[in-house]
């Protein structure tokens, strides 16, 4: 399987159009989901299972009223790769399935 190829700046900009709500922060992409605490816990369990299956993992930060996900490819020297955007799409679907709701 080899080391994943980092994306160029242009490729990153194009890939971002496929994951609305995600932003580039240095060499990571991140998104914060407004979600109730217990729904977020359930989402994290599902994210962990899917991450294990695709062998790519996000950094997750759980708070009382939100979940923050940050992704980069460690094997590519902490650079962004296509795998990061694939995982972002998977996380979006998982959080949506766990009823992410605005809390305002």
C-alpha positions as a Markdown table, in Angstrom:
| # | Residue | x | y | z |
|---|---|---|---|---|
| 1 | Unk | 0.0 | 0.0 | 0.0 |
| 2 | Unk | 2.7 | 2.8 | 0.1 |
| 3 | Unk | 2.7 | 6.3 | 1.4 |
| 4 | Unk | -0.3 | 8.4 | 0.4 |
| 5 | Unk | 0.5 | 11.3 | -2.0 |
| 6 | Unk | 0.0 | 14.8 | -0.5 |
| 7 | Unk | -2.4 | 17.0 | -2.4 |
| 8 | Unk | -1.4 | 20.3 | -4.0 |
| 9 | Unk | -3.0 | 23.6 | -2.9 |
| 10 | Unk | -5.2 | 23.5 | -6.0 |
| 11 | Unk | -6.3 | 19.9 | -5.3 |
| 12 | Unk | -7.1 | 20.9 | -1.7 |
| 13 | Unk | -9.3 | 23.8 | -2.8 |
| 14 | Unk | -11.1 | 21.5 | -5.3 |
| 15 | Unk | -11.6 | 18.8 | -2.6 |
| 16 | Unk | -13.0 | 21.4 | -0.1 |
| 17 | Unk | -15.9 | 22.0 | -2.5 |
| 18 | Unk | -17.0 | 18.4 | -1.8 |
| 19 | Unk | -17.1 | 18.8 | 2.0 |
| 20 | Unk | -19.1 | 21.9 | 2.9 |
| 21 | Unk | -18.4 | 23.2 | 6.4 |
| 22 | Unk | -14.8 | 21.9 | 6.5 |
| 23 | Unk | -12.0 | 24.4 | 6.6 |
| 24 | Unk | -8.3 | 24.1 | 6.2 |
| 25 | Unk | -6.2 | 24.9 | 9.3 |
| 26 | Unk | -2.5 | 24.5 | 8.5 |
| 27 | Unk | -2.1 | 20.9 | 7.3 |
| 28 | Unk | -5.5 | 19.7 | 8.6 |
| 29 | Unk | -9.1 | 20.0 | 7.7 |
| 30 | Unk | -11.5 | 20.7 | 10.6 |
| 31 | Unk | -15.2 | 21.0 | 11.2 |
| 32 | Unk | -17.3 | 21.6 | 14.3 |
| 33 | Unk | -20.7 | 20.1 | 14.6 |
| 34 | Unk | -23.4 | 21.4 | 17.0 |
| 35 | Unk | -24.7 | 18.2 | 18.5 |
| 36 | Unk | -26.0 | 17.1 | 21.8 |
| 37 | Unk | -23.5 | 15.4 | 24.1 |
| 38 | Unk | -25.0 | 11.8 | 24.1 |
| 39 | Unk | -25.6 | 11.9 | 20.4 |
| 40 | Unk | -22.0 | 12.9 | 19.9 |
| 41 | Unk | -20.8 | 10.0 | 22.0 |
| 42 | Unk | -22.8 | 7.6 | 19.8 |
| 43 | Unk | -21.4 | 9.3 | 16.7 |
| 44 | Unk | -17.8 | 8.9 | 18.0 |
| 45 | Unk | -18.3 | 5.2 | 18.5 |
| 46 | Unk | -19.4 | 4.9 | 14.8 |
| 47 | Unk | -16.6 | 7.2 | 13.6 |
| 48 | Unk | -14.1 | 5.0 | 15.4 |
| 49 | Unk | -15.5 | 1.8 | 13.8 |
| 50 | Unk | -15.5 | 3.3 | 10.3 |
| 51 | Unk | -12.0 | 4.8 | 10.8 |
| 52 | Unk | -10.7 | 1.4 | 11.8 |
| 53 | Unk | -12.2 | -0.1 | 8.7 |
| 54 | Unk | -10.6 | 2.5 | 6.3 |
| 55 | Unk | -7.4 | 2.6 | 8.4 |
| 56 | Unk | -7.5 | 6.4 | 8.7 |
| 57 | Unk | -8.4 | 8.3 | 11.9 |
| 58 | Unk | -9.6 | 11.8 | 12.9 |
| 59 | Unk | -8.7 | 13.7 | 16.0 |
| 60 | Unk | -12.0 | 14.2 | 17.8 |
| 61 | Unk | -12.8 | 16.7 | 20.5 |
| 62 | Unk | -16.1 | 16.2 | 22.4 |
| 63 | Unk | -17.6 | 19.1 | 24.4 |
| 64 | Unk | -21.0 | 19.4 | 26.0 |
| 65 | Unk | -22.7 | 21.0 | 23.0 |
| 66 | Unk | -20.4 | 20.2 | 20.0 |
| 67 | Unk | -18.0 | 17.8 | 18.4 |
| 68 | Unk | -14.9 | 18.9 | 16.6 |
| 69 | Unk | -13.2 | 16.7 | 14.0 |
| 70 | Unk | -9.7 | 17.4 | 12.6 |
| 71 | Unk | -8.1 | 15.3 | 10.0 |
| 72 | Unk | -4.6 | 15.0 | 8.4 |
| 73 | Unk | -2.6 | 12.1 | 7.0 |
| 74 | Unk | 0.1 | 11.1 | 9.5 |
| 75 | Unk | 1.7 | 8.7 | 7.0 |
| 76 | Unk | 2.2 | 11.6 | 4.5 |
| 77 | Unk | 4.1 | 13.7 | 7.0 |
| 78 | Unk | 1.0 | 15.4 | 8.4 |
| 79 | Unk | -0.1 | 16.7 | 5.0 |
| 80 | Unk | -3.5 | 16.5 | 3.4 |
| 81 | Unk | -4.4 | 13.6 | 1.1 |
| 82 | Unk | -7.5 | 12.3 | -0.7 |
| 83 | Unk | -8.0 | 10.0 | 2.3 |
| 84 | Unk | -8.7 | 13.0 | 4.5 |
| 85 | Unk | -11.5 | 14.2 | 2.3 |
| 86 | Unk | -12.9 | 10.8 | 2.1 |
| 87 | Unk | -13.0 | 10.5 | 5.8 |
| 88 | Unk | -14.5 | 13.9 | 6.1 |
| 89 | Unk | -17.4 | 12.8 | 3.9 |
| 90 | Unk | -17.9 | 9.7 | 6.1 |
| 91 | Unk | -17.9 | 11.7 | 9.3 |
| 92 | Unk | -20.4 | 14.1 | 7.8 |
| 93 | Unk | -22.8 | 11.2 | 7.1 |
| 94 | Unk | -22.2 | 9.6 | 10.5 |
| 95 | Unk | -22.9 | 12.9 | 12.4 |
| 96 | Unk | -26.0 | 13.6 | 10.3 |
| 97 | Unk | -27.3 | 10.1 | 11.1 |
| 98 | Unk | -26.9 | 10.8 | 14.8 |
| 99 | Unk | -29.1 | 13.9 | 14.4 |
| 100 | Unk | -26.8 | 16.8 | 14.7 |
| 101 | Unk | -29.0 | 19.7 | 15.6 |
| 102 | Unk | -28.3 | 23.4 | 15.9 |
| 103 | Unk | -28.4 | 24.5 | 19.6 |
| 104 | Unk | -29.4 | 28.1 | 19.2 |
